[in-house]
mmCIF file of C-alpha atoms in Angstrom:
data_model
loop_
_atom_site.group_PDB
_atom_site.id
_atom_site.type_symbol
_atom_site.label_atom_id
_atom_site.label_comp_id
_atom_site.label_asym_id
_atom_site.label_seq_id
_atom_site.Cartn_x
_atom_site.Cartn_y
_atom_site.Cartn_z
ATOM 1 C CA MET A 11 -34.497 13.910 -0.345
ATOM 2 C CA GLN A 12 -31.850 12.415 1.950
ATOM 3 C CA PRO A 13 -28.684 14.520 2.423
ATOM 4 C CA ILE A 14 -25.486 13.284 0.723
ATOM 5 C CA THR A 15 -23.192 11.726 3.313
ATOM 6 C CA PRO A 16 -19.371 11.376 3.275
ATOM 7 C CA GLN A 17 -19.928 7.647 2.731
ATOM 8 C CA ASP A 18 -21.935 8.458 -0.399
ATOM 9 C CA ILE A 19 -19.099 10.652 -1.673
ATOM 10 C CA ASN A 20 -16.512 7.954 -0.989
ATOM 11 C CA GLN A 21 -18.627 5.347 -2.787
ATOM 12 C CA SER A 22 -18.995 7.660 -5.788
ATOM 13 C CA MET A 23 -15.222 8.096 -5.843
ATOM 14 C CA LEU A 24 -14.578 4.355 -5.575
ATOM 15 C CA SER A 25 -17.002 3.597 -8.405
ATOM 16 C CA ALA A 26 -15.367 6.258 -10.571
ATOM 17 C CA ILE A 27 -11.885 4.882 -9.765
ATOM 18 C CA GLU A 28 -12.981 1.403 -10.851
ATOM 19 C CA ASN A 29 -14.431 2.715 -14.108
ATOM 20 C CA GLU A 30 -11.285 4.724 -14.830
ATOM 21 C CA MET A 31 -9.025 1.735 -14.208
ATOM 22 C CA GLN A 32 -11.169 -0.501 -16.409
ATOM 23 C CA HIS A 33 -10.853 2.065 -19.192
ATOM 24 C CA PHE A 34 -7.058 1.912 -19.121
ATOM 25 C CA VAL A 35 -6.707 -1.839 -18.595
ATOM 26 C CA ALA A 36 -9.028 -2.430 -21.556
ATOM 27 C CA GLN A 37 -6.141 -1.208 -23.747
ATOM 28 C CA ALA A 38 -4.439 -4.537 -23.064
ATOM 29 C CA ASP A 39 -7.347 -6.461 -24.611
ATOM 30 C CA ASN A 40 -6.948 -6.936 -28.336
ATOM 31 C CA GLN A 41 -6.954 -9.693 -30.930
ATOM 32 C CA GLY A 42 -4.989 -12.604 -29.505
ATOM 33 C CA LEU A 43 -4.491 -10.851 -26.174
ATOM 34 C CA GLN A 44 -7.629 -11.887 -24.314
ATOM 35 C CA GLN A 45 -5.800 -13.984 -21.728
ATOM 36 C CA PHE A 46 -3.279 -11.176 -21.204
ATOM 37 C CA TYR A 47 -6.174 -8.887 -20.306
ATOM 38 C CA GLU A 48 -7.755 -11.607 -18.163
ATOM 39 C CA MET A 49 -4.592 -11.911 -16.064
ATOM 40 C CA MET A 50 -4.780 -8.218 -15.208
ATOM 41 C CA ALA A 51 -8.533 -8.326 -14.654
ATOM 42 C CA TYR A 52 -8.097 -11.366 -12.407
ATOM 43 C CA HIS A 53 -5.440 -9.715 -10.251
ATOM 44 C CA LEU A 54 -7.531 -6.543 -9.955
ATOM 45 C CA GLY A 55 -10.479 -8.604 -8.692
ATOM 46 C CA TRP A 56 -12.767 -8.121 -11.673
ATOM 47 C CA GLN A 57 -12.797 -11.660 -13.057
ATOM 48 C CA GLY A 58 -12.267 -15.253 -12.024
ATOM 49 C CA GLU A 59 -13.198 -17.347 -9.031
ATOM 50 C CA GLY A 60 -13.583 -15.251 -5.887
ATOM 51 C CA SER A 61 -13.754 -11.950 -7.785
ATOM 52 C CA GLY A 62 -15.527 -8.985 -6.201
ATOM 53 C CA PRO A 63 -14.893 -6.267 -3.595
ATOM 54 C CA GLU A 64 -12.750 -8.447 -1.306
ATOM 55 C CA ALA A 65 -10.524 -9.519 -4.185
ATOM 56 C CA ARG A 66 -10.081 -5.917 -5.352
ATOM 57 C CA GLY A 67 -8.630 -4.637 -2.110
ATOM 58 C CA LYS A 68 -9.514 -1.376 -0.408
ATOM 59 C CA ARG A 69 -8.423 0.992 -3.221
ATOM 60 C CA PHE A 70 -7.151 3.125 -0.353
ATOM 61 C CA ARG A 71 -4.384 4.874 -2.310
ATOM 62 C CA PRO A 72 -6.470 6.266 -5.193
ATOM 63 C CA LEU A 73 -9.236 7.228 -2.767
ATOM 64 C CA LEU A 74 -6.709 9.143 -0.652
ATOM 65 C CA LEU A 75 -5.489 10.932 -3.773
ATOM 66 C CA LEU A 76 -8.993 12.082 -4.709
ATOM 67 C CA LEU A 77 -9.771 13.185 -1.156
ATOM 68 C CA CYS A 78 -6.526 15.169 -0.932
ATOM 69 C CA CYS A 79 -7.402 16.852 -4.223
ATOM 70 C CA THR A 80 -10.756 17.862 -2.733
ATOM 71 C CA ALA A 81 -9.182 18.928 0.561
ATOM 72 C CA ALA A 82 -6.826 21.216 -1.376
ATOM 73 C CA GLY A 83 -9.788 22.876 -3.087
ATOM 74 C CA GLY A 84 -9.880 20.938 -6.365
ATOM 75 C CA GLU A 85 -12.471 18.885 -8.226
ATOM 76 C CA TRP A 86 -11.790 15.195 -7.666
ATOM 77 C CA GLU A 87 -13.193 14.150 -11.038
ATOM 78 C CA LYS A 88 -10.249 15.855 -12.764
ATOM 79 C CA ALA A 89 -7.813 13.724 -10.771
ATOM 80 C CA LEU A 90 -9.280 10.360 -11.810
ATOM 81 C CA PRO A 91 -6.516 9.488 -14.321
ATOM 82 C CA ALA A 92 -3.953 10.038 -11.562
ATOM 83 C CA ALA A 93 -5.999 7.880 -9.175
ATOM 84 C CA ALA A 94 -6.000 5.072 -11.741
ATOM 85 C CA ALA A 95 -2.259 5.568 -12.264
ATOM 86 C CA VAL A 96 -1.299 5.118 -8.599
ATOM 87 C CA GLU A 97 -3.519 2.049 -8.159
ATOM 88 C CA LEU A 98 -2.095 0.425 -11.289
ATOM 89 C CA LEU A 99 1.401 1.225 -10.034
ATOM 90 C CA HIS A 100 0.550 -0.305 -6.657
ATOM 91 C CA ASN A 101 -0.756 -3.486 -8.276
ATOM 92 C CA PHE A 102 2.299 -3.760 -10.521
ATOM 93 C CA SER A 103 4.386 -3.848 -7.341
ATOM 94 C CA LEU A 104 2.097 -6.442 -5.733
ATOM 95 C CA ILE A 105 2.376 -8.834 -8.679
ATOM 96 C CA HIS A 106 6.173 -8.605 -8.627
ATOM 97 C CA ASP A 107 6.314 -8.800 -4.817
ATOM 98 C CA ASP A 108 4.284 -12.013 -4.881
ATOM 99 C CA ILE A 109 6.823 -13.564 -7.234
ATOM 100 C CA GLU A 110 9.826 -12.367 -5.239
ATOM 101 C CA ASP A 111 8.293 -13.447 -1.932
ATOM 102 C CA ASN A 112 7.105 -16.789 -3.342
ATOM 103 C CA SER A 113 3.588 -15.965 -2.100
ATOM 104 C CA PRO A 114 0.893 -18.333 -3.431
ATOM 105 C CA LEU A 115 -2.064 -16.243 -2.191
ATOM 106 C CA ARG A 116 -3.153 -12.624 -2.484
ATOM 107 C CA ARG A 117 -6.419 -11.550 -0.823
ATOM 108 C CA GLY A 118 -7.363 -15.191 -0.369
ATOM 109 C CA ARG A 119 -6.908 -16.113 -4.054
ATOM 110 C CA LEU A 120 -4.112 -17.685 -6.063
ATOM 111 C CA THR A 121 -1.559 -15.095 -7.144
ATOM 112 C CA VAL A 122 -1.012 -14.393 -10.840
ATOM 113 C CA TRP A 123 2.341 -16.212 -10.942
ATOM 114 C CA LYS A 124 0.866 -19.252 -9.212
ATOM 115 C CA LYS A 125 -1.997 -19.374 -11.712
ATOM 116 C CA TRP A 126 -0.193 -18.527 -14.980
ATOM 117 C CA GLY A 127 3.504 -18.919 -14.213
ATOM 118 C CA ILE A 128 6.306 -16.498 -13.376
ATOM 119 C CA PRO A 129 7.158 -15.244 -16.905
ATOM 120 C CA GLN A 130 3.589 -14.187 -17.694
ATOM 121 C CA ALA A 131 3.141 -12.691 -14.223
ATOM 122 C CA ILE A 132 6.230 -10.511 -14.764
ATOM 123 C CA ASN A 133 4.794 -9.463 -18.109
ATOM 124 C CA THR A 134 1.442 -8.641 -16.507
ATOM 125 C CA GLY A 135 3.094 -6.482 -13.863
ATOM 126 C CA ASP A 136 5.179 -4.668 -16.483
ATOM 127 C CA ALA A 137 2.041 -3.897 -18.481
ATOM 128 C CA MET A 138 0.376 -2.402 -15.412
ATOM 129 C CA LEU A 139 3.421 -0.197 -14.812
ATOM 130 C CA THR A 140 3.240 1.063 -18.405
ATOM 131 C CA LEU A 141 -0.501 1.685 -18.150
ATOM 132 C CA ALA A 142 0.081 3.671 -14.961
ATOM 133 C CA HIS A 143 2.344 6.109 -16.817
ATOM 134 C CA LEU A 144 -0.059 6.374 -19.731
ATOM 135 C CA ALA A 145 -2.886 7.120 -17.300
ATOM 136 C CA MET A 146 -0.956 9.970 -15.683
ATOM 137 C CA LEU A 147 -0.330 11.530 -19.097
ATOM 138 C CA ARG A 148 -4.115 11.726 -19.608
ATOM 139 C CA LEU A 149 -4.027 14.748 -17.311
ATOM 140 C CA ASP A 150 -2.571 16.910 -20.083
ATOM 141 C CA ASP A 151 -6.010 18.483 -20.613
ATOM 142 C CA SER A 152 -6.612 19.146 -16.898
ATOM 143 C CA VAL A 153 -3.386 20.684 -15.567
ATOM 144 C CA THR A 154 -0.635 22.972 -16.832
ATOM 145 C CA CYS A 155 2.479 21.575 -18.498
ATOM 146 C CA ASP A 156 4.558 22.457 -15.419
ATOM 147 C CA VAL A 157 2.198 20.607 -13.089
ATOM 148 C CA LEU A 158 2.044 17.605 -15.424
ATOM 149 C CA THR A 159 5.842 17.472 -15.465
ATOM 150 C CA ASP A 160 5.836 17.461 -11.659
ATOM 151 C CA LEU A 161 3.229 14.690 -11.564
ATOM 152 C CA VAL A 162 5.140 12.474 -13.987
ATOM 153 C CA ARG A 163 8.371 13.098 -12.060
ATOM 154 C CA ILE A 164 6.709 12.142 -8.771
ATOM 155 C CA LEU A 165 5.387 8.925 -10.321
ATOM 156 C CA GLN A 166 8.822 8.019 -11.718
ATOM 157 C CA GLU A 167 10.587 8.794 -8.440
ATOM 158 C CA THR A 168 8.019 6.692 -6.599
ATOM 159 C CA CYS A 169 8.711 3.739 -8.913
ATOM 160 C CA LEU A 170 12.402 3.997 -8.071
ATOM 161 C CA LYS A 171 11.704 4.196 -4.329
ATOM 162 C CA LEU A 172 9.402 1.172 -4.515
ATOM 163 C CA THR A 173 12.117 -0.931 -6.124
ATOM 164 C CA GLN A 174 14.725 0.350 -3.658
ATOM 165 C CA GLY A 175 12.481 -0.583 -0.751
ATOM 166 C CA GLN A 176 11.867 -4.034 -2.211
ATOM 167 C CA TYR A 177 15.605 -4.488 -2.723
ATOM 168 C CA LEU A 178 16.252 -3.729 0.935
ATOM 169 C CA ASP A 179 13.418 -6.004 2.048
ATOM 170 C CA ILE A 180 14.848 -8.927 0.086
ATOM 171 C CA SER A 181 18.430 -8.188 1.157
ATOM 172 C CA PHE A 182 17.345 -8.310 4.808
ATOM 173 C CA GLU A 183 16.476 -12.000 4.423
ATOM 174 C CA ASN A 184 20.138 -12.995 4.543
ATOM 175 C CA ARG A 185 21.176 -10.642 7.338
ATOM 176 C CA GLN A 186 20.805 -11.061 11.073
ATOM 177 C CA ASP A 187 21.964 -7.586 12.086
ATOM 178 C CA ILE A 188 19.098 -5.412 10.794
ATOM 179 C CA THR A 189 18.517 -2.312 12.899
ATOM 180 C CA LEU A 190 15.237 -0.473 13.407
ATOM 181 C CA GLN A 191 16.742 2.475 11.516
ATOM 182 C CA GLU A 192 17.373 0.249 8.501
ATOM 183 C CA TYR A 193 13.866 -1.156 8.797
ATOM 184 C CA TRP A 194 12.346 2.335 8.572
ATOM 185 C CA GLN A 195 14.560 3.114 5.561
ATOM 186 C CA MET A 196 13.133 0.042 3.826
ATOM 187 C CA VAL A 197 9.543 0.994 4.705
ATOM 188 C CA GLU A 198 10.089 4.526 3.382
ATOM 189 C CA GLY A 199 10.520 3.014 -0.072
ATOM 190 C CA LYS A 200 8.346 -0.075 0.041
ATOM 191 C CA THR A 201 5.217 1.503 1.554
ATOM 192 C CA ALA A 202 5.463 5.180 2.519
ATOM 193 C CA ALA A 203 6.708 6.455 -0.850
ATOM 194 C CA LEU A 204 3.513 5.612 -2.741
ATOM 195 C CA ILE A 205 1.125 6.831 -0.038
ATOM 196 C CA SER A 206 3.118 10.062 0.214
ATOM 197 C CA ALA A 207 2.968 10.406 -3.573
ATOM 198 C CA CYS A 208 -0.825 9.948 -3.533
ATOM 199 C CA ALA A 209 -1.295 12.780 -1.057
ATOM 200 C CA THR A 210 1.132 15.057 -2.932
ATOM 201 C CA ILE A 211 -0.326 14.342 -6.374
ATOM 202 C CA GLY A 212 -3.851 14.946 -5.120
ATOM 203 C CA ALA A 213 -2.856 18.267 -3.578
ATOM 204 C CA LEU A 214 -1.013 19.352 -6.732
ATOM 205 C CA ILE A 215 -3.986 18.623 -8.964
ATOM 206 C CA GLY A 216 -6.190 20.402 -6.422
ATOM 207 C CA GLY A 217 -4.141 23.572 -6.909
ATOM 208 C CA ALA A 218 -2.209 23.616 -3.627
ATOM 209 C CA GLN A 219 0.866 25.840 -3.399
ATOM 210 C CA PRO A 220 4.329 24.228 -2.997
ATOM 211 C CA ALA A 221 4.531 24.849 0.770
ATOM 212 C CA VAL A 222 1.104 23.273 1.281
ATOM 213 C CA CYS A 223 2.036 20.321 -0.937
ATOM 214 C CA LEU A 224 4.959 19.633 1.395
ATOM 215 C CA HIS A 225 2.537 19.232 4.296
ATOM 216 C CA TYR A 226 0.511 16.752 2.244
ATOM 217 C CA LYS A 227 3.717 14.925 1.322
ATOM 218 C CA ASP A 228 4.738 14.582 4.989
ATOM 219 C CA PHE A 229 1.194 13.556 5.908
ATOM 220 C CA GLY A 230 1.336 10.710 3.412
ATOM 221 C CA TYR A 231 4.852 9.758 4.461
ATOM 222 C CA PHE A 232 3.998 9.259 8.127
ATOM 223 C CA LEU A 233 0.701 7.624 7.233
ATOM 224 C CA GLY A 234 2.607 5.145 5.081
ATOM 225 C CA LEU A 235 4.939 4.288 7.961
ATOM 226 C CA ALA A 236 1.925 3.777 10.231
ATOM 227 C CA PHE A 237 0.268 1.597 7.595
ATOM 228 C CA GLN A 238 3.285 -0.714 7.431
ATOM 229 C CA ALA A 239 3.617 -0.898 11.217
ATOM 230 C CA GLN A 240 0.011 -2.037 11.484
ATOM 231 C CA ASP A 241 0.517 -4.440 8.582
ATOM 232 C CA ASP A 242 3.450 -5.988 10.437
ATOM 233 C CA LEU A 243 1.298 -6.370 13.527
ATOM 234 C CA LEU A 244 -1.409 -8.149 11.543
ATOM 235 C CA GLY A 245 1.206 -10.396 9.954
ATOM 236 C CA ILE A 246 1.722 -12.021 13.355
ATOM 237 C CA TRP A 247 -1.408 -11.350 15.421
ATOM 238 C CA GLY A 248 -4.026 -10.745 12.708
ATOM 239 C CA ASP A 249 -6.998 -12.945 11.914
ATOM 240 C CA ALA A 250 -6.102 -14.911 8.782
ATOM 241 C CA ALA A 251 -9.788 -15.069 7.812
ATOM 242 C CA LEU A 252 -9.836 -11.260 7.622
ATOM 243 C CA THR A 253 -6.376 -10.563 6.214
ATOM 244 C CA GLY A 254 -6.498 -13.284 3.547
ATOM 245 C CA LYS A 255 -2.970 -14.230 4.602
ATOM 246 C CA SER A 256 -1.726 -16.815 7.078
ATOM 247 C CA ASN A 257 -0.528 -15.239 10.315
ATOM 248 C CA GLU A 258 2.121 -17.956 10.459
ATOM 249 C CA SER A 259 3.950 -16.931 7.282
ATOM 250 C CA ASP A 260 5.952 -13.965 8.615
ATOM 251 C CA LEU A 261 7.477 -15.991 11.442
ATOM 252 C CA ILE A 262 8.025 -19.149 9.401
ATOM 253 C CA SER A 263 9.694 -17.225 6.560
ATOM 254 C CA GLY A 264 11.901 -15.319 8.997
ATOM 255 C CA LYS A 265 10.574 -11.949 7.828
ATOM 256 C CA LYS A 266 12.177 -9.128 9.828
ATOM 257 C CA THR A 267 9.111 -7.028 10.595
ATOM 258 C CA LEU A 268 8.829 -4.266 13.193
ATOM 259 C CA PRO A 269 7.707 -6.450 16.143
ATOM 260 C CA VAL A 270 10.310 -9.080 15.262
ATOM 261 C CA LEU A 271 13.130 -6.526 15.176
ATOM 262 C CA TYR A 272 11.940 -5.143 18.497
ATOM 263 C CA GLY A 273 11.997 -8.623 20.000
ATOM 264 C CA LEU A 274 15.469 -9.279 18.593
ATOM 265 C CA SER A 275 16.756 -6.001 20.038
ATOM 266 C CA LEU A 276 15.844 -7.219 23.541
ATOM 267 C CA GLY A 277 18.011 -10.315 23.258
ATOM 268 C CA GLU A 278 15.675 -12.411 25.408
ATOM 269 C CA LYS A 279 13.851 -15.732 24.854
ATOM 270 C CA PHE A 280 12.205 -14.745 21.563
ATOM 271 C CA ALA A 281 15.559 -13.620 20.149
ATOM 272 C CA ALA A 282 17.242 -16.826 21.302
ATOM 273 C CA ARG A 283 14.670 -19.020 19.530
ATOM 274 C CA TRP A 284 14.661 -16.849 16.406
ATOM 275 C CA LYS A 285 18.440 -17.122 16.000
ATOM 276 C CA MET A 286 18.163 -20.919 16.003
ATOM 277 C CA GLY A 287 16.250 -20.659 12.703
ATOM 278 C CA ASN A 288 13.796 -23.055 10.969
ATOM 279 C CA ILE A 289 10.609 -22.095 12.810
ATOM 280 C CA GLU A 290 7.905 -24.717 12.276
ATOM 281 C CA ALA A 291 4.192 -23.966 11.908
ATOM 282 C CA CYS A 292 3.431 -25.776 15.160
ATOM 283 C CA GLU A 293 5.714 -23.357 17.025
ATOM 284 C CA VAL A 294 4.097 -20.165 15.751
ATOM 285 C CA PRO A 295 1.338 -19.770 18.399
ATOM 286 C CA GLN A 296 3.846 -20.169 21.222
ATOM 287 C CA LEU A 297 6.420 -17.903 19.581
ATOM 288 C CA SER A 298 3.916 -15.142 18.822
ATOM 289 C CA ALA A 299 2.670 -15.315 22.416
ATOM 290 C CA LEU A 300 6.268 -15.076 23.629
ATOM 291 C CA LEU A 301 6.914 -12.026 21.475
ATOM 292 C CA GLU A 302 3.727 -10.432 22.805
ATOM 293 C CA SER A 303 4.752 -11.099 26.407
ATOM 294 C CA GLU A 304 8.107 -9.390 25.751
ATOM 295 C CA GLY A 305 6.322 -6.251 24.536
ATOM 296 C CA GLY A 306 6.410 -6.677 20.737
ATOM 297 C CA LEU A 307 2.674 -6.165 20.294
ATOM 298 C CA ASP A 308 2.503 -3.113 22.571
ATOM 299 C CA PHE A 309 5.555 -1.539 20.935
ATOM 300 C CA THR A 310 4.117 -1.951 17.434
ATOM 301 C CA GLN A 311 0.743 -0.547 18.498
ATOM 302 C CA GLN A 312 2.430 2.465 20.075
ATOM 303 C CA GLU A 313 4.442 3.105 16.908
ATOM 304 C CA THR A 314 1.292 2.937 14.782
ATOM 305 C CA PHE A 315 -0.386 5.415 17.144
ATOM 306 C CA ARG A 316 2.619 7.791 17.161
ATOM 307 C CA LEU A 317 3.056 7.799 13.394
ATOM 308 C CA THR A 318 -0.649 8.242 12.677
ATOM 309 C CA HIS A 319 -0.762 11.325 14.873
ATOM 310 C CA LEU A 320 2.372 12.731 13.221
ATOM 311 C CA ALA A 321 0.592 12.254 9.897
ATOM 312 C CA LEU A 322 -2.514 14.085 11.085
ATOM 313 C CA ASP A 323 -0.440 16.928 12.554
ATOM 314 C CA ASN A 324 1.047 17.557 9.112
ATOM 315 C CA PHE A 325 -2.328 17.186 7.437
ATOM 316 C CA TYR A 326 -3.894 19.891 9.630
ATOM 317 C CA LEU A 327 -0.988 22.244 8.843
ATOM 318 C CA ALA A 328 -2.166 22.126 5.220
ATOM 319 C CA GLU A 329 -5.492 23.678 6.331
ATOM 320 C CA PRO A 330 -7.626 21.187 4.362
ATOM 321 C CA GLN A 331 -11.176 21.999 3.361
ATOM 322 C CA GLN A 332 -14.319 20.230 4.554
ATOM 323 C CA PRO A 333 -15.800 17.683 4.141
ATOM 324 C CA ALA A 334 -12.592 16.028 2.896
ATOM 325 C CA LYS A 335 -10.799 17.065 6.091
ATOM 326 C CA ASP A 336 -13.097 14.940 8.234
ATOM 327 C CA GLN A 337 -13.101 12.071 5.749
ATOM 328 C CA ILE A 338 -9.313 11.869 5.634
ATOM 329 C CA THR A 339 -9.077 12.191 9.418
ATOM 330 C CA GLU A 340 -11.495 9.287 9.784
ATOM 331 C CA ILE A 341 -9.527 7.134 7.329
ATOM 332 C CA ALA A 342 -6.234 7.868 9.086
ATOM 333 C CA SER A 343 -7.727 7.171 12.496
ATOM 334 C CA LYS A 344 -9.001 3.799 11.310
ATOM 335 C CA PHE A 345 -5.380 2.750 10.841
ATOM 336 C CA LEU A 346 -5.208 2.359 14.603
ATOM 337 C CA LYS A 347 -8.030 -0.201 14.494
ATOM 338 C CA ARG A 348 -7.343 -1.866 11.114
ATOM 339 C CA THR A 349 -7.875 -5.633 11.143
ATOM 340 C CA LYS A 350 -7.020 -6.433 7.500
#
């Protein structure tokens, strides 16, 4: 018999996450509601043209939650409702973000609003948010009432932080004076809050003490910042065939990402062109090369590296158990080389 590898464990977790999510989303399917269910199933990559693993996304957040539960000494199977909850919450935010950002594509496919219209897309996202909370409450048989209260509170606080981060992101569109400090404040809500919540929730369900849970929380926080920094890098210099998103869109839309803000802070040629506005698609290759020559790419890579190592420093302070320790370390380290 072949030994069970970490990859085997991860695949078992991912399969279980998918099954758990399908169980909860099936609640939306009832008489007269088939298309309502299909909209959710389409967004989650289960149905429709182009469905499959690529359309589903990486399921990184629920996987991290299960691994943190294991690292803290718990049984990951007990945390599956929470894993489904955070992924449903994440996808609620994606559906609404696509509407607010006027994005026609998500993972190389038409977004829900583009396919079914904005009103029904809003409704689909709202249903996912509700299902996320119902999923978390399924833990009432697995944890104490005090722990369940903490888990529900964390999920609610994360929802608030997500919307605050999205508010800041949208408000930045009409401002030309965004600082790097304000950028990080936005990322704390838009990206880091949910990843931090995943690590904390996993540790709580795994039985970690409050002081240890704080280390997991900080681990997830810095990992979330690193994730967004790398995402910003890919938004300009990534391969569109891998990311499923045009690498022209961030510059054309005037999105104030980390490398852009760095370039603006220098006040050189990139900043001069940016302030003129109305960047055309034909200008993007030259402008991205200019930003790279002024150090925007190197700066963003260095920030991703710095934040990833801060995350791992906090993770090791939690004294995680094997084999989850090595698995989480490998996942975090891959952030430095992520291409999509």
